[in-house]
Coordinates of C-alpha atoms in Angstrom, one line a residue:
M1 CA -16.7 -4.3 -13.1
D2 CA -19.7 -2.2 -14.4
E3 CA -19.5 -0.6 -17.8
A4 CA -19.0 2.8 -16.4
R5 CA -16.2 1.9 -14.3
A6 CA -14.6 -0.2 -17.0
R7 CA -14.4 3.0 -19.3
D8 CA -13.1 5.1 -16.7
P9 CA -9.8 6.4 -17.8
G10 CA -8.9 7.6 -14.2
L11 CA -7.2 10.8 -12.7
F12 CA -5.1 11.5 -15.4
T13 CA -6.0 9.6 -18.6
P14 CA -4.1 8.4 -21.4
A15 CA -4.1 12.2 -22.8
S16 CA -1.9 13.1 -19.9
V17 CA 1.8 13.6 -19.9
T18 CA 1.8 11.5 -16.5
W19 CA 0.3 8.5 -18.2
Q20 CA 3.3 8.2 -20.8
L21 CA 6.0 9.1 -18.4
H22 CA 5.1 6.7 -15.5
G23 CA 5.1 3.8 -17.7
D24 CA 8.8 4.2 -18.5
P25 CA 11.3 1.7 -16.8
M26 CA 13.6 4.5 -15.5
M27 CA 11.0 5.3 -12.9
W28 CA 12.6 2.8 -10.5
I29 CA 16.0 4.7 -10.6
A30 CA 14.1 7.8 -10.3
G31 CA 12.2 6.5 -7.2
V32 CA 15.3 6.0 -5.3
R33 CA 16.7 9.3 -6.3
A34 CA 13.5 10.7 -4.6
L35 CA 14.5 8.6 -1.4
Y36 CA 18.0 10.2 -1.3
L37 CA 16.6 13.7 -1.9
Q38 CA 13.7 13.2 0.9
A39 CA 16.1 11.8 3.5
L40 CA 17.6 15.5 3.5
H41 CA 14.6 17.0 5.1
P42 CA 15.3 16.3 9.0
R43 CA 11.7 16.7 10.0
A44 CA 10.4 14.5 7.0
V45 CA 13.1 11.8 7.2
R46 CA 12.4 11.5 11.0
G47 CA 8.8 11.1 10.4
V48 CA 9.5 8.1 8.4
L49 CA 12.3 6.4 10.6
Q50 CA 10.3 6.9 13.8
N51 CA 7.2 5.5 12.3
S52 CA 8.6 2.4 10.8
D53 CA 11.4 -0.2 10.7
F54 CA 13.1 1.3 7.5
R55 CA 15.7 -1.4 7.5
R56 CA 13.3 -4.3 7.9
D57 CA 10.7 -2.9 5.6
A58 CA 12.5 -0.5 3.1
W59 CA 11.6 -2.9 0.3
G60 CA 7.9 -2.8 1.3
R61 CA 8.0 1.0 1.5
L62 CA 9.4 1.3 -2.1
L63 CA 6.7 -1.2 -3.3
R64 CA 4.0 0.8 -1.5
T65 CA 5.2 3.9 -3.0
A66 CA 5.3 2.2 -6.6
D67 CA 1.7 0.9 -6.1
F68 CA 0.4 4.3 -4.7
V69 CA 1.9 6.0 -8.0
G70 CA 0.6 3.3 -10.2
V71 CA -2.8 3.2 -8.9
T72 CA -3.2 6.9 -8.9
T73 CA -1.9 7.0 -12.4
Y74 CA -3.4 4.1 -14.2
G75 CA -6.2 3.0 -11.7
T76 CA -9.9 4.2 -12.0
T77 CA -10.9 7.7 -10.4
E78 CA -12.4 5.8 -7.6
D79 CA -9.3 3.6 -7.0
A80 CA -7.1 6.9 -7.0
E81 CA -9.5 8.5 -4.5
R82 CA -9.5 5.7 -2.1
A83 CA -5.7 5.2 -2.3
G84 CA -5.4 9.1 -1.4
E85 CA -7.9 8.6 1.4
R86 CA -6.0 5.8 3.1
V87 CA -2.6 8.0 2.9
R88 CA -4.5 10.7 4.4
K89 CA -5.8 8.5 7.3
I90 CA -2.5 7.1 7.9
H91 CA -0.8 10.5 8.0
S92 CA -3.4 11.8 10.5
M93 CA -2.3 9.2 13.1
L94 CA 1.2 9.5 12.8
T95 CA 3.5 12.1 14.8
A96 CA 7.3 12.3 15.2
T97 CA 9.5 14.0 18.0
D98 CA 12.4 16.3 17.4
P99 CA 15.1 14.7 19.6
D100 CA 17.0 18.1 20.1
T101 CA 13.8 20.1 21.1
G102 CA 11.4 17.6 22.2
E103 CA 8.9 19.0 20.1
R104 CA 6.3 16.5 18.8
Y105 CA 4.7 17.1 15.3
G106 CA 2.3 15.5 12.8
V107 CA 3.8 13.8 9.9
G108 CA 0.9 15.2 7.7
E109 CA 1.9 18.9 8.2
P110 CA 1.8 20.6 4.7
E111 CA 5.4 21.6 4.9
L112 CA 6.4 18.0 5.2
L113 CA 3.9 16.5 2.5
L114 CA 5.1 19.3 0.1
W115 CA 8.6 18.3 0.5
V116 CA 7.9 14.5 0.1
H117 CA 5.8 15.6 -3.1
C118 CA 8.2 17.9 -4.7
A119 CA 11.5 15.7 -4.2
E120 CA 9.4 12.8 -5.6
I121 CA 7.7 14.3 -8.6
G122 CA 10.9 16.4 -9.3
S123 CA 13.0 13.3 -9.3
Y124 CA 10.8 11.5 -11.9
L125 CA 10.9 14.3 -14.2
H126 CA 14.6 14.8 -13.8
V127 CA 15.6 11.2 -14.3
L128 CA 13.3 10.4 -17.2
R129 CA 14.5 13.5 -19.2
R130 CA 17.9 13.2 -18.5
S131 CA 18.0 9.6 -19.5
G132 CA 16.6 10.3 -22.9
F133 CA 12.9 10.3 -22.7
P134 CA 11.9 12.8 -25.3
L135 CA 10.1 15.5 -23.4
T136 CA 9.8 19.3 -24.2
G137 CA 10.0 22.1 -21.8
A138 CA 6.2 22.7 -22.4
Q139 CA 5.4 19.2 -21.6
A140 CA 7.6 19.1 -18.6
D141 CA 5.6 22.1 -17.1
R142 CA 2.5 20.3 -18.0
Y143 CA 3.8 17.1 -16.0
L144 CA 4.3 19.2 -12.8
A145 CA 0.9 20.9 -13.3
E146 CA -0.9 17.5 -13.7
H147 CA 0.4 16.5 -10.2
R148 CA -1.3 19.1 -8.4
A149 CA -4.0 16.3 -8.7
S150 CA -1.6 13.7 -6.7
A151 CA -0.9 16.3 -4.3
R152 CA -4.2 16.9 -3.4
L153 CA -4.9 13.1 -2.9
V154 CA -2.3 13.2 0.0
G155 CA -3.9 16.3 1.4
L156 CA -2.0 19.4 0.1
D157 CA -3.9 22.5 -1.2
P158 CA -3.0 22.2 -5.0
A159 CA -2.6 26.1 -5.0
R160 CA 0.5 25.8 -3.2
V161 CA 2.2 23.0 -5.1
P162 CA 4.7 24.2 -7.8
A163 CA 3.1 23.7 -11.3
D164 CA 6.1 24.4 -13.6
R165 CA 9.9 24.1 -13.6
A166 CA 10.5 27.5 -12.7
A167 CA 8.2 27.3 -9.6
L168 CA 9.8 24.1 -8.6
D169 CA 13.4 25.5 -8.8
A170 CA 12.1 28.3 -6.6
Y171 CA 10.7 26.0 -4.0
F172 CA 14.0 24.0 -3.8
A173 CA 15.9 27.3 -3.4
E174 CA 13.7 28.4 -0.5
V175 CA 13.9 25.0 1.3
R176 CA 17.7 24.3 0.9
P177 CA 18.8 26.1 3.9
G178 CA 16.9 24.0 6.1
L179 CA 18.2 20.5 4.6
A180 CA 20.9 18.6 6.2
A181 CA 22.3 15.0 6.1
G182 CA 21.7 14.4 9.7
A183 CA 21.8 11.0 11.4
E184 CA 18.6 9.9 9.8
A185 CA 19.8 10.8 6.2
R186 CA 23.0 8.8 6.9
E187 CA 20.9 5.8 8.0
V188 CA 19.0 6.0 4.9
D189 CA 22.0 6.5 2.7
D190 CA 23.7 3.5 4.4
F191 CA 20.8 1.3 3.7
L192 CA 20.4 2.3 0.0
R193 CA 24.2 1.8 -0.5
R194 CA 24.2 -1.6 1.2
P195 CA 20.7 -3.0 1.7
P196 CA 20.7 -6.2 3.8
V197 CA 20.1 -9.2 1.6
H198 CA 20.2 -13.1 1.7
P199 CA 23.6 -14.2 1.4
L200 CA 23.0 -16.0 -1.8
L201 CA 21.8 -12.5 -3.3
V202 CA 25.0 -10.5 -2.2
P203 CA 26.4 -11.0 -5.9
A204 CA 23.2 -9.7 -7.4
R205 CA 23.3 -6.8 -5.0
A206 CA 26.9 -6.0 -6.1
L207 CA 26.0 -6.4 -9.7
L208 CA 22.6 -4.8 -10.1
W209 CA 21.5 -2.9 -7.1
S210 CA 24.7 -1.0 -6.7
H211 CA 24.4 0.3 -10.2
V212 CA 20.7 1.4 -9.6
A213 CA 21.5 3.2 -6.4
G214 CA 24.7 4.5 -7.6
L215 CA 23.0 6.1 -10.6
A216 CA 20.2 7.4 -8.5
Y217 CA 22.5 9.0 -6.3
A218 CA 24.9 10.3 -8.9
S219 CA 21.9 12.0 -10.5
L220 CA 21.1 14.1 -7.3
P221 CA 22.0 18.0 -7.7
G222 CA 25.3 19.1 -6.7
W223 CA 24.1 20.8 -3.3
A224 CA 22.8 17.4 -2.4
H225 CA 26.1 15.7 -2.9
A226 CA 27.6 18.4 -0.5
L227 CA 25.2 17.7 2.0
Y228 CA 26.1 13.9 1.8
G229 CA 29.7 14.8 1.8
R230 CA 30.8 12.9 -1.1
P231 CA 32.2 14.2 -4.4
A232 CA 29.8 15.0 -7.0
P233 CA 30.6 12.9 -10.2
P234 CA 31.0 14.9 -13.5
P235 CA 27.5 15.6 -14.7
A236 CA 28.4 14.7 -18.3
T237 CA 29.3 11.1 -17.2
V238 CA 26.0 10.8 -15.0
T239 CA 23.9 11.9 -18.1
R240 CA 25.8 9.3 -20.3
H241 CA 25.2 6.5 -18.0
L242 CA 21.7 7.4 -17.5
R243 CA 21.0 7.5 -21.2
T244 CA 22.8 4.2 -21.6
T245 CA 20.8 2.6 -18.9
G246 CA 17.6 4.2 -20.4
T247 CA 18.2 2.8 -23.7
L248 CA 18.9 -0.8 -22.4
L249 CA 15.9 -0.8 -20.2
R250 CA 13.5 0.7 -22.9
A251 CA 14.8 -2.0 -25.2
I252 CA 12.9 -4.6 -23.2
P253 CA 9.7 -5.1 -24.8
G254 CA 6.5 -3.2 -23.0
S255 CA 4.6 -6.6 -22.9
L256 CA 7.1 -7.9 -20.5
R257 CA 7.9 -4.8 -18.5
R258 CA 4.2 -4.2 -17.9
R259 CA 4.0 -7.7 -16.1
T260 CA 6.2 -6.6 -13.2
P261 CA 4.6 -5.5 -10.0
P262 CA 2.3 -3.7 -9.2
R263 CA 0.8 -4.4 -12.7
H264 CA -1.7 -1.2 -12.6
L265 CA -0.6 -0.4 -16.2
L266 CA -1.5 -4.0 -17.5
H267 CA -4.8 -3.6 -15.9
A268 CA -5.3 -0.2 -17.5
V269 CA -4.6 -1.4 -21.0
A270 CA -6.9 -4.4 -20.4
R271 CA -9.7 -2.1 -19.3
L272 CA -9.3 0.8 -21.9
G273 CA -7.8 -1.1 -24.9
P274 CA -4.4 -1.1 -26.8
S275 CA -4.6 2.9 -27.4
A276 CA -3.8 3.0 -23.6
R277 CA -0.5 1.7 -24.0
P278 CA 2.1 4.6 -23.1
G279 CA 5.1 5.7 -24.9
P280 CA 6.7 8.8 -26.3
A281 CA 4.9 8.4 -29.5
R282 CA 1.7 9.0 -27.6
M283 CA 2.9 12.1 -25.8
P284 CA 0.3 15.1 -25.9
R285 CA 1.5 17.8 -28.0

């Protein structure tokens, strides 16, 4: 790696809110919450299921999403731009069909990309704040504004992307009438509740995954619970469980957590030095 590339802090840089937030272990639970939410947009979830074997490759999809988030957050600027170019190219080649009308549409339509982006970034912000990551309202707004950059990478016009909490809330209110838990959403829900695993891993699924998926689902907004047709748990109980889980996961030393795949953060710290290690104490004020 040449010297200029080695010094490149990337698209967001260690001075961003994103850099600090995305190193938190609760991101995995937030990612599952995003899948639950994304599945409620009939056209968006149809695009996923008609272009992949979700049940066979759901883990691969989760890891690819984690890899994209990791490289765009902690990779060099060149790495992030290349990742965005790959995503845009894939989207440009994929289509889906509405089974009711026969309409064929591209999965890269701005409306669909915007929904996926907002459900994902909104879930990251919601779960981390609710689980106890110290974040002021101004920092939360800054996080959303920073992600106009990641929205651009997937092909969105940054000017159309909500850049603060008020705009994000207004966006969700606007799209809610078109959301539904159709057959495709039920398929995603069924997988996330009972993912197929090797028989020897069934106990681990019951012990670990059921907690992750259950907590991710529980943290959804009330209107999403209503669409899925299951009672919403008491918000105070959900918050308490999120905080307890966050406290336990954050007690694991960062030196161990950073070694889990996809390891982009580990490479960033090696590239930029110890001051690049993320955490609440380094949050920009």
